[in-house]
Amino acid sequence: LLAILEGCPSTRQRRAYRSVWRPMGSFTTAYGKHKPACGGACLLADVGSMNLMPVSAGLIIGPCVLWFTFVAPRLVLLPGGLVAPLVVAVSMCLSLMALFLAWTTEPGIVPYVPIEEKQDDTTVDGETTLKRNPRKKFVIALNGQHYPLPYFRAKICRETEACVERFDHFCPWVGNVVGLRNHKYFVAFTIGASVVALEVFVSSIYIGTSGQLSEELKAHERAVALILASYTAVIMLAVGGLMCYHADLIAQNESTNERLKGVFAMRANPYDQGVLTNCYNFWCLPTRKSYVSSENKEDDVPLPLLPHGQP
């Protein structure tokens, strides 16, 4: 028995074996504050208290639980009353799924490096002096070449310190940067949340003010229905307004960052291909593979570049 025990690996050895031989996922390297998670299956932004994704999920799940507890049982007694609970349930699940994907999807990170800008010598009183401390700027490094950030419509995110292609904005409510690869999930989340809020608002108003149910409806049920109506009215104004804003951006193939900076205010947008084409490209074209995924590298060589301006 002693010989058998001596031949068995220790607990430390077993842990080391598992850590060495455990299969790694697609992401093995951190980029800024984006760090591999779930064994490398995804890159999550480690932004601490700025990650409000769990709060967003709670703001959807909590009111829906109250609605299914106090309002839905009254609705199902009415003709066609099963439609509303079905719509709310499906919309809630889709919005939570889109929220999860917006949080866990690598947003479109591109590697970048600093380079020193060449500065001309200056002449003062006929004497040439060299400029010291040359300025540094950042460029995207792919395929062994350097590209300016505007070529990829990219920006270095201040919150995550990562350079993201077609940078839109950093959203604490999804806990991630919104960029090329997860923008559609973010917009899908706003659509799902808006549909949930609209359905809960309309049904709660009806239940809370309906004269047909005034005798049967208990005081606390009426109070919950009116509170839900007030809450979802605020959600519709906030999230619904955000949804409409991004619908306009999609129709013009423009990002929030470009809109706020007025990039195309004085010149035509070269990426705008018309409303229908822009919407089709945004929703229907497959999302490009990640440049920073180990599965898409061969001998550490990045993927070929996509055509300039292609979504």
XYZ file of C-alpha atoms in Angstrom:
311
model
C 0.000 0.000 0.000
C 2.870 2.360 0.815
C 4.447 1.696 -2.575
C 1.163 2.461 -4.289
C 0.792 5.717 -2.365
C 4.374 6.723 -3.159
C 3.711 6.127 -6.846
C 0.600 8.323 -6.899
C 1.064 11.975 -7.894
C 0.604 14.535 -5.168
C -2.197 17.044 -5.156
C 0.208 19.773 -6.291
C 1.424 17.568 -9.139
C -2.135 16.814 -10.250
C -2.972 20.534 -10.254
C 0.138 21.284 -12.269
C -0.753 18.523 -14.733
C -4.235 19.920 -15.209
C -2.907 23.467 -15.653
C -0.406 22.317 -18.290
C -2.632 19.981 -20.260
C -5.932 21.773 -19.925
C -7.062 22.775 -23.429
C -6.952 26.511 -23.992
C -9.652 28.483 -25.773
C -9.413 30.951 -28.613
C -8.049 33.828 -26.518
C -4.780 33.482 -24.667
C -3.466 37.066 -24.495
C -4.758 40.127 -22.693
C -5.277 43.321 -24.681
C -5.494 46.369 -22.465
C -8.043 45.511 -19.791
C -9.601 42.770 -21.916
C -8.482 39.515 -20.323
C -9.106 35.871 -21.285
C -11.920 34.266 -19.283
C -13.643 30.884 -19.099
C -10.506 29.035 -20.162
C -9.907 31.406 -23.053
C -13.387 31.093 -24.520
C -13.893 34.869 -24.424
C -12.245 38.186 -23.623
C -13.909 40.126 -20.822
C -13.205 43.760 -20.013
C -11.916 44.040 -16.454
C -13.311 47.502 -15.693
C -14.319 46.935 -12.088
C -17.288 48.967 -10.898
C -17.899 50.326 -14.410
C -19.263 46.917 -15.399
C -22.997 47.322 -14.819
C -24.034 44.309 -16.872
C -25.457 42.453 -13.817
C -27.422 45.592 -12.954
C -28.837 45.695 -16.487
C -29.921 42.062 -16.198
C -31.528 42.761 -12.827
C -33.409 45.790 -14.164
C -35.003 43.484 -16.740
C -35.550 40.330 -14.692
C -36.877 42.035 -11.531
C -39.820 43.905 -13.124
C -40.648 40.875 -15.272
C -40.881 38.673 -12.168
C -43.260 41.169 -10.558
C -45.261 41.379 -13.782
C -45.616 37.603 -14.082
C -46.589 37.408 -10.395
C -49.208 40.141 -10.157
C -50.274 41.284 -13.657
C -50.019 38.229 -15.918
C -52.454 36.074 -13.861
C -55.125 38.726 -14.442
C -54.372 38.971 -18.139
C -54.695 35.262 -18.878
C -58.322 35.398 -17.739
C -59.150 37.826 -20.553
C -59.772 36.821 -24.199
C -56.405 36.416 -25.906
C -54.674 37.011 -22.608
C -51.992 34.407 -23.278
C -50.405 36.515 -26.001
C -48.959 39.151 -23.689
C -47.139 36.719 -21.324
C -45.730 34.902 -24.337
C -44.437 38.134 -25.904
C -42.903 39.306 -22.628
C -41.232 35.942 -21.974
C -39.741 35.678 -25.461
C -38.617 39.322 -25.521
C -37.072 39.026 -22.065
C -35.085 35.922 -23.047
C -33.895 37.490 -26.314
C -32.855 40.732 -24.629
C -30.918 38.867 -21.922
C -29.242 36.692 -24.556
C -28.259 39.779 -26.567
C -26.970 41.436 -23.385
C -24.825 38.392 -22.610
C -23.429 38.303 -26.162
C -22.679 42.039 -26.134
C -20.750 41.520 -22.895
C -18.779 38.402 -23.864
C -18.113 39.030 -27.574
C -14.686 40.408 -28.404
C -15.651 43.847 -29.758
C -13.168 44.019 -32.641
C -9.789 44.554 -31.008
C -6.876 45.308 -33.320
C -3.240 45.286 -32.157
C -1.592 48.699 -32.017
C 1.903 49.988 -31.336
C 3.417 53.420 -30.612
C 5.710 55.042 -33.158
C 7.674 58.253 -33.047
C 6.521 61.016 -35.353
C 9.206 62.535 -37.513
C 9.655 66.207 -36.774
C 11.476 68.680 -38.962
C 14.383 70.654 -37.609
C 13.665 74.253 -36.708
C 15.800 77.256 -37.573
C 16.187 80.062 -35.055
C 18.370 83.065 -35.943
C 20.035 81.121 -38.707
C 20.951 78.226 -36.418
C 19.430 74.812 -36.813
C 18.235 73.156 -33.650
C 16.977 69.629 -33.284
C 13.634 69.019 -31.666
C 13.947 66.784 -28.683
C 11.412 64.440 -27.175
C 9.637 63.509 -30.421
C 5.934 62.944 -30.115
C 4.531 59.447 -30.200
C 1.378 58.316 -31.964
C -0.323 54.968 -32.172
C -0.850 52.925 -35.309
C -2.485 49.575 -35.999
C -0.016 46.748 -36.577
C -1.297 43.956 -38.828
C 0.339 41.761 -41.446
C 3.698 43.272 -40.562
C 2.519 46.723 -41.642
C 1.353 49.865 -39.881
C -1.986 51.522 -40.597
C -3.467 54.743 -39.210
C -6.400 54.284 -36.842
C -8.932 56.063 -39.135
C -8.333 53.383 -41.784
C -10.170 50.947 -39.501
C -12.478 53.622 -38.047
C -10.754 52.630 -34.809
C -10.131 54.348 -31.510
C -8.225 53.445 -28.369
C -10.852 53.101 -25.654
C -10.001 55.153 -22.587
C -11.811 52.770 -20.229
C -10.338 49.496 -21.506
C -7.075 50.706 -23.119
C -7.783 48.541 -26.193
C -7.933 49.668 -29.810
C -11.292 48.655 -31.315
C -12.244 48.602 -34.979
C -15.276 50.741 -35.869
C -15.365 51.984 -32.311
C -18.825 53.141 -31.267
C -18.643 53.784 -27.523
C -17.938 52.185 -24.181
C -21.179 51.104 -22.508
C -21.059 50.330 -18.774
C -24.543 48.784 -19.004
C -23.145 45.916 -21.069
C -19.705 46.058 -19.416
C -17.874 46.194 -22.721
C -16.793 48.351 -25.615
C -19.308 48.467 -28.447
C -17.456 47.940 -31.705
C -17.501 46.123 -35.017
C -18.054 42.602 -33.672
C -20.687 43.189 -30.964
C -22.569 46.284 -32.129
C -25.505 44.258 -33.461
C -25.873 42.464 -30.118
C -25.968 45.797 -28.311
C -28.700 47.105 -30.618
C -30.610 43.811 -30.301
C -30.470 44.236 -26.529
C -32.017 47.714 -26.744
C -34.745 46.395 -29.060
C -35.612 43.485 -26.770
C -35.609 45.664 -23.659
C -37.830 48.241 -25.391
C -40.354 45.588 -26.455
C -40.474 44.184 -22.910
C -40.969 47.667 -21.459
C -43.718 48.518 -23.961
C -45.675 45.320 -23.337
C -45.354 45.574 -19.557
C -46.343 49.257 -19.661
C -49.472 48.765 -21.763
C -50.702 45.688 -19.884
C -49.979 47.194 -16.452
C -51.862 50.379 -17.338
C -54.804 48.314 -18.540
C -54.900 46.113 -15.458
C -54.345 49.007 -13.056
C -57.063 51.244 -14.519
C -59.574 48.780 -15.974
C -63.066 49.228 -14.586
C -63.960 45.590 -15.363
C -61.371 44.363 -12.873
C -61.832 47.045 -10.222
C -63.894 44.839 -7.940
C -61.691 41.758 -8.288
C -58.331 43.536 -8.267
C -56.719 43.805 -4.862
C -55.151 47.025 -3.671
C -51.580 45.721 -3.687
C -52.029 44.264 -7.178
C -53.244 47.616 -8.490
C -50.324 49.374 -6.790
C -47.785 46.967 -8.302
C -49.346 47.391 -11.756
C -49.133 51.188 -11.588
C -45.564 51.104 -10.243
C -44.559 48.806 -13.111
C -46.229 51.150 -15.591
C -44.281 54.124 -14.220
C -40.995 52.214 -14.218
C -41.373 50.890 -17.763
C -42.353 54.353 -19.010
C -38.916 55.583 -17.919
C -37.245 52.541 -19.514
C -39.070 53.155 -22.793
C -37.915 56.767 -22.909
C -34.285 55.888 -22.101
C -33.714 52.586 -23.884
C -36.231 53.272 -26.651
C -34.564 56.597 -27.391
C -31.181 54.880 -27.525
C -32.616 52.265 -29.887
C -33.931 54.961 -32.252
C -30.606 56.807 -32.132
C -28.683 53.690 -33.157
C -31.244 52.895 -35.843
C -30.390 56.251 -37.416
C -26.655 55.498 -37.108
C -27.112 52.102 -38.778
C -29.122 53.633 -41.621
C -26.213 56.001 -42.363
C -23.388 53.550 -41.546
C -21.985 55.879 -38.921
C -20.736 55.262 -35.402
C -21.510 57.201 -32.236
C -17.877 58.256 -32.022
C -17.941 59.599 -35.591
C -21.270 61.371 -35.012
C -20.105 63.101 -31.834
C -16.806 64.168 -33.402
C -18.530 65.404 -36.564
C -16.248 63.351 -38.805
C -18.708 63.477 -41.697
C -20.303 66.800 -40.870
C -18.400 68.674 -43.572
C -17.852 65.888 -46.080
C -19.699 62.901 -47.488
C -19.613 59.629 -45.598
C -17.617 57.216 -47.813
C -19.093 54.218 -45.957
C -22.726 55.172 -46.609
C -24.153 52.836 -49.278
C -27.809 53.717 -48.835
C -30.285 52.869 -46.106
C -31.244 49.399 -47.331
C -27.681 48.288 -48.041
C -26.426 49.708 -44.753
C -29.109 47.884 -42.768
C -28.536 44.654 -44.669
C -24.781 44.821 -44.094
C -25.250 45.521 -40.399
C -27.759 42.771 -39.646
C -27.183 40.091 -42.271
C -23.493 39.965 -43.128
C -21.499 37.562 -40.916
C -19.260 39.150 -38.335
C -15.590 38.966 -39.242
C -13.344 36.666 -37.265
C -11.310 38.069 -34.415
C -7.828 39.322 -35.254
C -6.638 38.461 -31.736
C -7.954 34.898 -31.543
C -5.304 32.186 -31.454
C -7.501 29.965 -33.642
C -7.185 32.475 -36.476
C -3.414 32.732 -36.394
C -0.817 30.568 -38.054
C 2.725 31.014 -36.736
C 1.431 34.147 -35.016
C 0.519 35.821 -38.323
C -2.760 37.815 -38.198
C -5.599 37.301 -40.612
C -5.559 39.153 -43.939
C -7.084 42.588 -43.843
C -10.656 43.098 -44.933
C -11.288 45.566 -47.775
C -11.239 49.125 -46.542
C -14.672 50.252 -45.427
C -16.287 46.804 -45.518
C -18.494 46.323 -42.421
